[in-house]
Short mmCIF file of C-alpha atoms and ligand atoms in Angstrom, two decimals:
data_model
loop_
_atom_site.label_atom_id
_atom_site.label_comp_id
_atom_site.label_asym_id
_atom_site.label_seq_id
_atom_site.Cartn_x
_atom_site.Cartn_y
_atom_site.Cartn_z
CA UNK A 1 44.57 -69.04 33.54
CA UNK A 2 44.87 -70.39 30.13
CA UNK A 3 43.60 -68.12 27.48
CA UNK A 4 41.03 -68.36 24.45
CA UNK A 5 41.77 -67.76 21.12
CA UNK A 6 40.35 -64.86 19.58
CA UNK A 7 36.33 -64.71 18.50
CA UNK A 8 35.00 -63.84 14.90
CA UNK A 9 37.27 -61.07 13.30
CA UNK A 10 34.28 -59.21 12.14
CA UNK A 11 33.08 -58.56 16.39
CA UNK A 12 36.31 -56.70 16.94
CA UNK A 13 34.88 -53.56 15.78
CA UNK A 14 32.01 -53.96 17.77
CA UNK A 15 30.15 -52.79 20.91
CA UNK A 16 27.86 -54.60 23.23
CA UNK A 17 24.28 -52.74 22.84
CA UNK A 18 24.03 -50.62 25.86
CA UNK A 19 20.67 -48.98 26.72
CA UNK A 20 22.43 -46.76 29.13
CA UNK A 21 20.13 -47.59 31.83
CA UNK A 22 21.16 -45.63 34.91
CA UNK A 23 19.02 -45.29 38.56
CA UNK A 24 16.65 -41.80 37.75
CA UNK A 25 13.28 -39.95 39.14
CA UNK A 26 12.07 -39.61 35.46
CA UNK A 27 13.48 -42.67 33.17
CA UNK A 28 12.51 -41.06 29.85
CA UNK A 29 15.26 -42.79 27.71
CA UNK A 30 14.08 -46.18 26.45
CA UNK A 31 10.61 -44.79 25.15
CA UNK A 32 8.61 -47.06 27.57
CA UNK A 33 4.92 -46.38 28.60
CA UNK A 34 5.26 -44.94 31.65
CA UNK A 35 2.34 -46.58 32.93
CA UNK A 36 1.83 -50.25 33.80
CA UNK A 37 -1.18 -52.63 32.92
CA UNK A 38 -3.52 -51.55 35.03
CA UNK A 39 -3.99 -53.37 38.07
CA UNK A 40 -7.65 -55.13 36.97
CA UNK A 41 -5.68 -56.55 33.52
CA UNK A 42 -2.27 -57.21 35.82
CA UNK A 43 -4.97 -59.60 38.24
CA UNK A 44 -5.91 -61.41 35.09
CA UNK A 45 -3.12 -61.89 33.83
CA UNK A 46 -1.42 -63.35 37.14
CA UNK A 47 -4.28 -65.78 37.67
CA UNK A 48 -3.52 -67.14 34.09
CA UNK A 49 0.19 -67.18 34.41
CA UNK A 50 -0.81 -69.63 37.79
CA UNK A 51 -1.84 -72.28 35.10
CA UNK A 52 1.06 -72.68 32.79
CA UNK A 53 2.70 -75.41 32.79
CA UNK A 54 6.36 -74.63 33.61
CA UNK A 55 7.76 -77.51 32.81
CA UNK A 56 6.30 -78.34 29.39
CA UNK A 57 8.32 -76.35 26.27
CA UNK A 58 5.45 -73.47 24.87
CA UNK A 59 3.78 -73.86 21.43
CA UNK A 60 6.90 -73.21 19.69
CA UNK A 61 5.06 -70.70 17.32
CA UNK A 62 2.39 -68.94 19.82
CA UNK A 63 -0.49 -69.95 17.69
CA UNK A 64 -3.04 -68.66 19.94
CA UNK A 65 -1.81 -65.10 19.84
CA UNK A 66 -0.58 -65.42 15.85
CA UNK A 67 -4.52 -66.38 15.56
CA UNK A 68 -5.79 -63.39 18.16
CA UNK A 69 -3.65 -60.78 15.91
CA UNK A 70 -4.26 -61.96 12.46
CA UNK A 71 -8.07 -61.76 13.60
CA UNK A 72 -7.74 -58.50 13.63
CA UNK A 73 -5.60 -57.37 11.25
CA UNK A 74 -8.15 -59.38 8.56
CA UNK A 75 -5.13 -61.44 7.89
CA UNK A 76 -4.38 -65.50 8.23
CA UNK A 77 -1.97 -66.82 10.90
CA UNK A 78 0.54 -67.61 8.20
CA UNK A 79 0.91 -63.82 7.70
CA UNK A 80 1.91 -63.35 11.09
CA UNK A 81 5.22 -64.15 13.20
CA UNK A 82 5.85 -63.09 17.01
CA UNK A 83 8.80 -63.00 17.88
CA UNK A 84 10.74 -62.08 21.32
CA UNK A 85 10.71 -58.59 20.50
CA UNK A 86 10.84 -56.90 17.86
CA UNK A 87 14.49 -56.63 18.09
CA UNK A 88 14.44 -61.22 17.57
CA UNK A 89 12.45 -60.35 14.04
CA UNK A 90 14.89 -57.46 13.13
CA UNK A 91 17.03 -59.90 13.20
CA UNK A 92 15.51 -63.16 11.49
CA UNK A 93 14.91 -60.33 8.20
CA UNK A 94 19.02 -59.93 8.42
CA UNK A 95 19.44 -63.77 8.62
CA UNK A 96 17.50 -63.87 5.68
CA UNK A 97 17.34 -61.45 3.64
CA UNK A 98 21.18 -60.30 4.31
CA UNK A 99 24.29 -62.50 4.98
CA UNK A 100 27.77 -62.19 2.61
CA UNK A 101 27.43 -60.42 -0.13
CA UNK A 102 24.57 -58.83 0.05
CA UNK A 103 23.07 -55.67 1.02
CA UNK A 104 21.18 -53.80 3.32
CA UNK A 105 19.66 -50.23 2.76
CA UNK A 106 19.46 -47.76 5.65
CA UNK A 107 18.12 -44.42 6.48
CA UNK A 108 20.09 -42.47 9.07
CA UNK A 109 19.81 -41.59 11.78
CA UNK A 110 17.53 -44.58 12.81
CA UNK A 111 17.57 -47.33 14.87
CA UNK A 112 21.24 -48.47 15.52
CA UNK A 113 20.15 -51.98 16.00
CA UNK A 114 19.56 -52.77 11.90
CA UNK A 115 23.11 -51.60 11.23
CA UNK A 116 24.72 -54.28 14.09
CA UNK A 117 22.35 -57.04 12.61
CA UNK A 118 23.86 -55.85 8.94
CA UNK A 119 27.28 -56.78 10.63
CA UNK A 120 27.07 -59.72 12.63
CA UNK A 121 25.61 -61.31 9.38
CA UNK A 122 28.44 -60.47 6.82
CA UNK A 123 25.89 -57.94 4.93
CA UNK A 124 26.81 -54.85 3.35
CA UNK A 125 25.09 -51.46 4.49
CA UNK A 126 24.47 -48.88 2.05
CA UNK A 127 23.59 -45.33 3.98
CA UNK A 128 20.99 -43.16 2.03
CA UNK A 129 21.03 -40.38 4.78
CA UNK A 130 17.74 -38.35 6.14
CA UNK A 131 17.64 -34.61 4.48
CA UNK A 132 19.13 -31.89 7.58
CA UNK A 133 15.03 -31.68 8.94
CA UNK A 134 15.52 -35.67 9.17
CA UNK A 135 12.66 -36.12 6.34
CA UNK A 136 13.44 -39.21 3.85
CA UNK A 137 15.27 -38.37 1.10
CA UNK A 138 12.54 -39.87 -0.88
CA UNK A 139 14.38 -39.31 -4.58
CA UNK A 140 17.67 -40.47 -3.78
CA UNK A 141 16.16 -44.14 -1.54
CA UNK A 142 14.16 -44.51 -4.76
CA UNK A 143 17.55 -44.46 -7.21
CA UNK A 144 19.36 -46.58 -4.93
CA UNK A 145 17.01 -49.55 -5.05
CA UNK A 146 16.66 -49.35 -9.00
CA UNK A 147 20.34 -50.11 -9.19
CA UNK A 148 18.66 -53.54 -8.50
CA UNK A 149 21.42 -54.88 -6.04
CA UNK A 150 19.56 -53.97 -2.79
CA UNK A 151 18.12 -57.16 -1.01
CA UNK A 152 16.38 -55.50 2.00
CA UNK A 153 15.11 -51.64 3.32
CA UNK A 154 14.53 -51.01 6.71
CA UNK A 155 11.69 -48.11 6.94
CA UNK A 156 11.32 -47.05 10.25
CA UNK A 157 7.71 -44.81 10.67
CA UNK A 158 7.79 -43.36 12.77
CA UNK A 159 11.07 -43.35 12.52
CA UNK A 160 13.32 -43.33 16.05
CA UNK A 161 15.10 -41.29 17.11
CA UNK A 162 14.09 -38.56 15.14
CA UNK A 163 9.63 -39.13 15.77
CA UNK A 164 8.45 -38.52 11.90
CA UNK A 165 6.09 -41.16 10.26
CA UNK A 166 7.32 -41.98 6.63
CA UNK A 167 4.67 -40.70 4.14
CA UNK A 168 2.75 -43.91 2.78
CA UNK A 169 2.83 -42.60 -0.61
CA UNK A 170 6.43 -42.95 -0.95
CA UNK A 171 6.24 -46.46 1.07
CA UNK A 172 3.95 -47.24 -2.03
CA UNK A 173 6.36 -45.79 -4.50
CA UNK A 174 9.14 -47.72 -2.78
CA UNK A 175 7.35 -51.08 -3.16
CA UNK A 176 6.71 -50.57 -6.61
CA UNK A 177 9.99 -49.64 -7.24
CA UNK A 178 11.82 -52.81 -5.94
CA UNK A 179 11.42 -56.24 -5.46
CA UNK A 180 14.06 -55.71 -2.26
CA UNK A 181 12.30 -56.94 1.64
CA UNK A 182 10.84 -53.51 2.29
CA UNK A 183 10.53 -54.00 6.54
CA UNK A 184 8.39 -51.02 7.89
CA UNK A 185 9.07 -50.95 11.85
CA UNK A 186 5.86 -49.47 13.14
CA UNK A 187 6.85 -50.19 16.75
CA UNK A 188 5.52 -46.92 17.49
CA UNK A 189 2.47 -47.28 14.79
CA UNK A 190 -0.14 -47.09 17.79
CA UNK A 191 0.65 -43.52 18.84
CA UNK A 192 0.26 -42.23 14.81
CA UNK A 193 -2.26 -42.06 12.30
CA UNK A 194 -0.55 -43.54 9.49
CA UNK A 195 0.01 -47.16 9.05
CA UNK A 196 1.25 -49.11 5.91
CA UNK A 197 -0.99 -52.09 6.92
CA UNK A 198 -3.85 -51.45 4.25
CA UNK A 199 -0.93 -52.60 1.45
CA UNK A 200 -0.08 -55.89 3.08
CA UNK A 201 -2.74 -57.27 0.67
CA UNK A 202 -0.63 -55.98 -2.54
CA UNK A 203 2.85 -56.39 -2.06
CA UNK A 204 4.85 -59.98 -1.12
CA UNK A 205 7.97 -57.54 -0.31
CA UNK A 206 6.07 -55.86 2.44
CA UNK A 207 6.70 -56.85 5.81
CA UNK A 208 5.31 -54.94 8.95
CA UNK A 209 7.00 -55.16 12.79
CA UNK A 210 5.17 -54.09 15.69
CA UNK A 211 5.48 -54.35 19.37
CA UNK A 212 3.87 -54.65 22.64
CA UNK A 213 7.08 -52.77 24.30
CA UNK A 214 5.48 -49.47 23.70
CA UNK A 215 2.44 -48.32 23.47
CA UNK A 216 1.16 -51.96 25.20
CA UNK A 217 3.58 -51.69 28.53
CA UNK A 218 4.93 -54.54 27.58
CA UNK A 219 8.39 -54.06 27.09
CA UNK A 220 9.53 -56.62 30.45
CA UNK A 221 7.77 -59.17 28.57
CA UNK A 222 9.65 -59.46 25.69
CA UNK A 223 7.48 -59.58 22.29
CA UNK A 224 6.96 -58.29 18.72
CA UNK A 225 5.33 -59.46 15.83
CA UNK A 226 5.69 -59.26 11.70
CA UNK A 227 3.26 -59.15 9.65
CA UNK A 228 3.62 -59.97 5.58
CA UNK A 229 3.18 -62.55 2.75
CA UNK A 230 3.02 -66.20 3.94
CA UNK A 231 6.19 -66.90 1.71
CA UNK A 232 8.25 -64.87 3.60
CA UNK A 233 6.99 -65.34 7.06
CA UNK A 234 7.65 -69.09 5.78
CA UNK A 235 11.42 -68.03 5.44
CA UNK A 236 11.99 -66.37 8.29
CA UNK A 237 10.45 -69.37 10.05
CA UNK A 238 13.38 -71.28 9.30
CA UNK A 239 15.56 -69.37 11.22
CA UNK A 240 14.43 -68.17 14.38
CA UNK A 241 14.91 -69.98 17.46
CA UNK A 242 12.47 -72.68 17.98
CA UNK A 243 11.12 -71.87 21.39
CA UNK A 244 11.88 -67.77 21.33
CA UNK A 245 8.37 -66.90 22.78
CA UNK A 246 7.85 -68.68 26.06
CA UNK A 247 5.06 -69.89 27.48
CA UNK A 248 4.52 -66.88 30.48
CA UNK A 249 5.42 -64.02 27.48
CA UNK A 250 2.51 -65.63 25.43
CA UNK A 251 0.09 -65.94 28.32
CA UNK A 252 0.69 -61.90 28.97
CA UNK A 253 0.67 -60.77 25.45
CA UNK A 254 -2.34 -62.79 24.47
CA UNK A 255 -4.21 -61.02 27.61
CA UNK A 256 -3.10 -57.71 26.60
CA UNK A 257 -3.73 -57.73 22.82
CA UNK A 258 -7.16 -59.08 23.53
CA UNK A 259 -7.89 -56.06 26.31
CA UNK A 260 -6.05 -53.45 23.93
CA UNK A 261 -8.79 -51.37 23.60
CA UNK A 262 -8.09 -50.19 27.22
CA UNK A 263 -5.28 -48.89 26.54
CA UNK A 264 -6.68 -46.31 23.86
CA UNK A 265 -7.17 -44.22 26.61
CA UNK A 266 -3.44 -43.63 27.76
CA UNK A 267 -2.08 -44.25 24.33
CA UNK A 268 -4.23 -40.57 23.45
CA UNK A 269 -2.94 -39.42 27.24
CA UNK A 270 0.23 -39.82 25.83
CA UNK A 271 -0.12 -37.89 22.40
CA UNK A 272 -1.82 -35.38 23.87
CA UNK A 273 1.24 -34.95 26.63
CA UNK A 274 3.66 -35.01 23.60
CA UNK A 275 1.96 -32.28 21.58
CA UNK A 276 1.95 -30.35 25.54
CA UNK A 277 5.82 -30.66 25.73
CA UNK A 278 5.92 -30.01 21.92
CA UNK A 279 4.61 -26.72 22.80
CA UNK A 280 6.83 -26.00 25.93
CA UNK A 281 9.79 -27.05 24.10
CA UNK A 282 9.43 -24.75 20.79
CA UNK A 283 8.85 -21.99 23.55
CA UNK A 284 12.38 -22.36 25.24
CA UNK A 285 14.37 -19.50 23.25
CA UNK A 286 17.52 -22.37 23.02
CA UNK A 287 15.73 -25.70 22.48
CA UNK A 288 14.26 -26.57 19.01
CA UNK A 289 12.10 -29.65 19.24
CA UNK A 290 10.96 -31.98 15.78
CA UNK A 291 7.52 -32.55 15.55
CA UNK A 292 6.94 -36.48 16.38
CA UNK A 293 4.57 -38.66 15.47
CA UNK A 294 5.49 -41.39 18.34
CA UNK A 295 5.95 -41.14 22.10
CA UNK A 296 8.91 -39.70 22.20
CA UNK A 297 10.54 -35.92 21.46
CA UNK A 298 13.70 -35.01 19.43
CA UNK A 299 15.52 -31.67 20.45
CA UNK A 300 18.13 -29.82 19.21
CA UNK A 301 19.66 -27.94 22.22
CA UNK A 302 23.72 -26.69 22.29
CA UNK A 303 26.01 -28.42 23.98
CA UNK A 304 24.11 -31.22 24.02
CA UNK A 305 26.43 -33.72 25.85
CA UNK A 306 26.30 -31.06 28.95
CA UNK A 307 22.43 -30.61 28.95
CA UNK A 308 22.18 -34.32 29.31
CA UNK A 309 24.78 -34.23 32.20
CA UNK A 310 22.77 -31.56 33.81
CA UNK A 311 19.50 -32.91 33.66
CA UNK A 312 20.78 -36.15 35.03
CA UNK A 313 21.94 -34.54 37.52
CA UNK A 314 18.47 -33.44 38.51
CA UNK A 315 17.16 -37.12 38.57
CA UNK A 316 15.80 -37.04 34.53
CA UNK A 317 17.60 -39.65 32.45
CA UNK A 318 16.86 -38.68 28.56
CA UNK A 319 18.88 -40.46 26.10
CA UNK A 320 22.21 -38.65 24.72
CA UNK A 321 22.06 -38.68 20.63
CA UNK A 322 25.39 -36.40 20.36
CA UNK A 323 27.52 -39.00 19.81
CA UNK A 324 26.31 -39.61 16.55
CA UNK A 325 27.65 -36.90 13.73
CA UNK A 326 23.87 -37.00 12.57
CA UNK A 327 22.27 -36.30 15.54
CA UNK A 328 25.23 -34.34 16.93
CA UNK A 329 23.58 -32.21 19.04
CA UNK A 330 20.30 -33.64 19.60
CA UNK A 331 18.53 -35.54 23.41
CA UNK A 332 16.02 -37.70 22.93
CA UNK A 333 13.18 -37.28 25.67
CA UNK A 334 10.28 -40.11 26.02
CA UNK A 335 6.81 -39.21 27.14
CA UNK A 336 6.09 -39.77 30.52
CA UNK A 337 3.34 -38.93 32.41
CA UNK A 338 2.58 -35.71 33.21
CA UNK A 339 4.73 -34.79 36.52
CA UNK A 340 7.08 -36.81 34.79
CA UNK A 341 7.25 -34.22 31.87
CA UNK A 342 6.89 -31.36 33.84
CA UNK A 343 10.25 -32.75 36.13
CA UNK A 344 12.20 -32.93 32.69
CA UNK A 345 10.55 -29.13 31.20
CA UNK A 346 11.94 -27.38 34.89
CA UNK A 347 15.09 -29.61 34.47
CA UNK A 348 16.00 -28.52 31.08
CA UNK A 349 14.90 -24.36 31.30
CA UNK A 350 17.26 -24.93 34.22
CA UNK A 351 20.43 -26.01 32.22
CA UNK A 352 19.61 -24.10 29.56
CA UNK A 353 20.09 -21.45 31.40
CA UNK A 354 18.15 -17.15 31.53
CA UNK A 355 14.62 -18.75 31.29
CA UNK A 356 13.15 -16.33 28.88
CA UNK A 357 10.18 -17.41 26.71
CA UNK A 358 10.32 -16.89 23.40
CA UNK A 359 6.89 -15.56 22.79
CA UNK A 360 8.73 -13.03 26.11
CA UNK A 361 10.96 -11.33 23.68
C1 PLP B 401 11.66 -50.39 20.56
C2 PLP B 401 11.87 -50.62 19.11
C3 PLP B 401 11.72 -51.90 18.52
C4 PLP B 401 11.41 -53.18 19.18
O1 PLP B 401 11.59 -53.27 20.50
P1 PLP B 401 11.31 -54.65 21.24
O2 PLP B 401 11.25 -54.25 22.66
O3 PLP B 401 12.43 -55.57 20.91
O4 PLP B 401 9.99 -55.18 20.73
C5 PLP B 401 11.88 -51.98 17.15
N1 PLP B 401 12.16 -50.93 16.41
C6 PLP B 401 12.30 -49.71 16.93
C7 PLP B 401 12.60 -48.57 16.03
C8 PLP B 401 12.18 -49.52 18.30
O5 PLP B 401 12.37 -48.29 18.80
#
């Protein structure tokens, strides 16, 4: 067979995202909902997926569901953008915002996806690490920017993998501190208090992601949304892919966004399940979880690589975190529902070993 030439220079360095999706009993590593749309919502939807036209391209820029969502955000549709994902707008901001010689602020350990988009568009990544109890090292992101050469800041709140919200006083701070992109990925935002959505008003260099992967059971259909200043949703129009969204995605999403008040229901099912395992977890004498503000649980257990191994072996996929220096010996366990949970709390006192409470001792 005649061979190809080698690709880009900068991909050789580079891995293939890999969710690590592997056949389970309790799939509590990609920080799904672990409940469908309920089957009344799932009818509705299918009887308006029936009339799409399927062989007509969609509205290239969803204008029904930028409409539904700036309704009620208070906002106009030119201050919304869906995308297909989040991940698609994560990386229209790097398009824009990065690209050679320019640079990209992180705060690790976060989402591993900003870093890739930093590389596959020629920008430079500056690190300003979390503090050891994975806060924001609020001082230090703050001197970094006014050295002035920053062009974007990815904030994620809460922040994955580690569950803290960033406070919105320093998100404030940061905005007046900077004229960088300031993204704030609140694709957990419906399972926590705090949202930075009240400064959208203020601040062209604030942008806002969400999703309907999480908290809206969603995540099969593919689609996020940004919210921020008509001049830069105007930028980041000109580089996404014309017909991202398609026409079936947009039929679902608008359904669900304009039923999402029944999901308030199993989104507060969900944080009160979290706060249960919380509890169960700071109990196990070798486990020490981080309080989260999202739908998903951060532990520090030994051996780390092992426990995952073992629980796996019992059916209960978490995701593995130790091969990352920051998060060396950390799993990452999803909410699921409650048997769900309870499979993954019997798995883990199991490979943890003597099953002695704490509160025991
Ligand atoms: C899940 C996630 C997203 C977006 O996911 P999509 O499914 O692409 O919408 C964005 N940011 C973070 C931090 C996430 O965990």
């Amino acid at each position: 067979m005649r061979s190809v030439r080698p690709p880009a220079a900068h991909l050789a360095r580079m891995q293939p995202y890999d969710p690590k999706c592997l056949p389970a009993r309790a799939f509590l590593s990609a920080n799904e909902n672990p409940l469908d749309v309920e089957d009344k919502l799932r009818q509705e939807i299918a009887r308006e997926l029936k009339r799409v036209p399927l062989n007509r391209y969609p509205d290239p820029l969803a204008n029904e569901l930028r409409d539904q969502i700036a309704r009620a955000y208070g906002l106009r549709r030119e201050q919304v953008l869906v995308g297909n994902g989040g991940d698609e707008l994560l990386f229209d901001v790097a398009l824009c915002w990065g690209g050679p010689g320019r640079t990209f602020l992180n705060l690790p350990p976060t989402f591993s996806v900003y870093e890739a988009n930093a590389r596959l568009t020629h920008t430079k990544t500056e690190n300003v690490p979390r503090r050891a109890d994975f806060s924001i090292d609020e001082e230090a992101v703050l001197a970094r920017v006014a050295r002035g050469d920053v062009d974007y800041v990815v904030v994620t709140s809460p922040n994955n993998p580690t569950g803290n919200a960033a406070p919105a006083g320093f998100v404030r701070r940061l905005l007046d501190t900077t004229d960088a992109l300031v993204l704030v990925d609140e694709a957990y935002g419906e399972f926590c208090d705090e949202s930075v959505m009240p400064l959208l008003g203020d601040y062209e260099n604030l942008l806002v992601l969400r999703t309907f992967s999480k908290a809206y059971a969603l995540a099969g259909v593919r689609m996020g949304y940004v919210l921020g200043a008509p001049t830069v949703i105007e930028q980041l129009c000109k580089v996404r892919q014309p017909y991202s969204v398609n026409a079936l995605s947009q039929t679902a999403a608008c359904a669900v966004f304009r039923n999402r008040e029944r999901f308030a229901p199993a989104i507060r099912g969900i944080v009160a399940e979290r706060e249960r395992v919380f509890g169960e977890l700071a109990a196990m004498p070798q486990a020490s979880p981080y309080r989260s503000d999202a739908n998903f649980i951060l532990v520090r257990v030994p051996d780390a690589h092992r426990v995952w191994e073992r629980l796996y072996d019992q059916g209960v996929l978490v995701r593995d975190l130790s091969g990352n220096p920051l998060t060396s010996d950390c799993l990452r366990v999803s909410i699921g529902t409650r048997q769900e949970n309870n499979l993954f709390l019997g798995a883990l006192a199991e490979a943890l070993g003597p099953s002695e409470r704490k509160a025991d001792r």
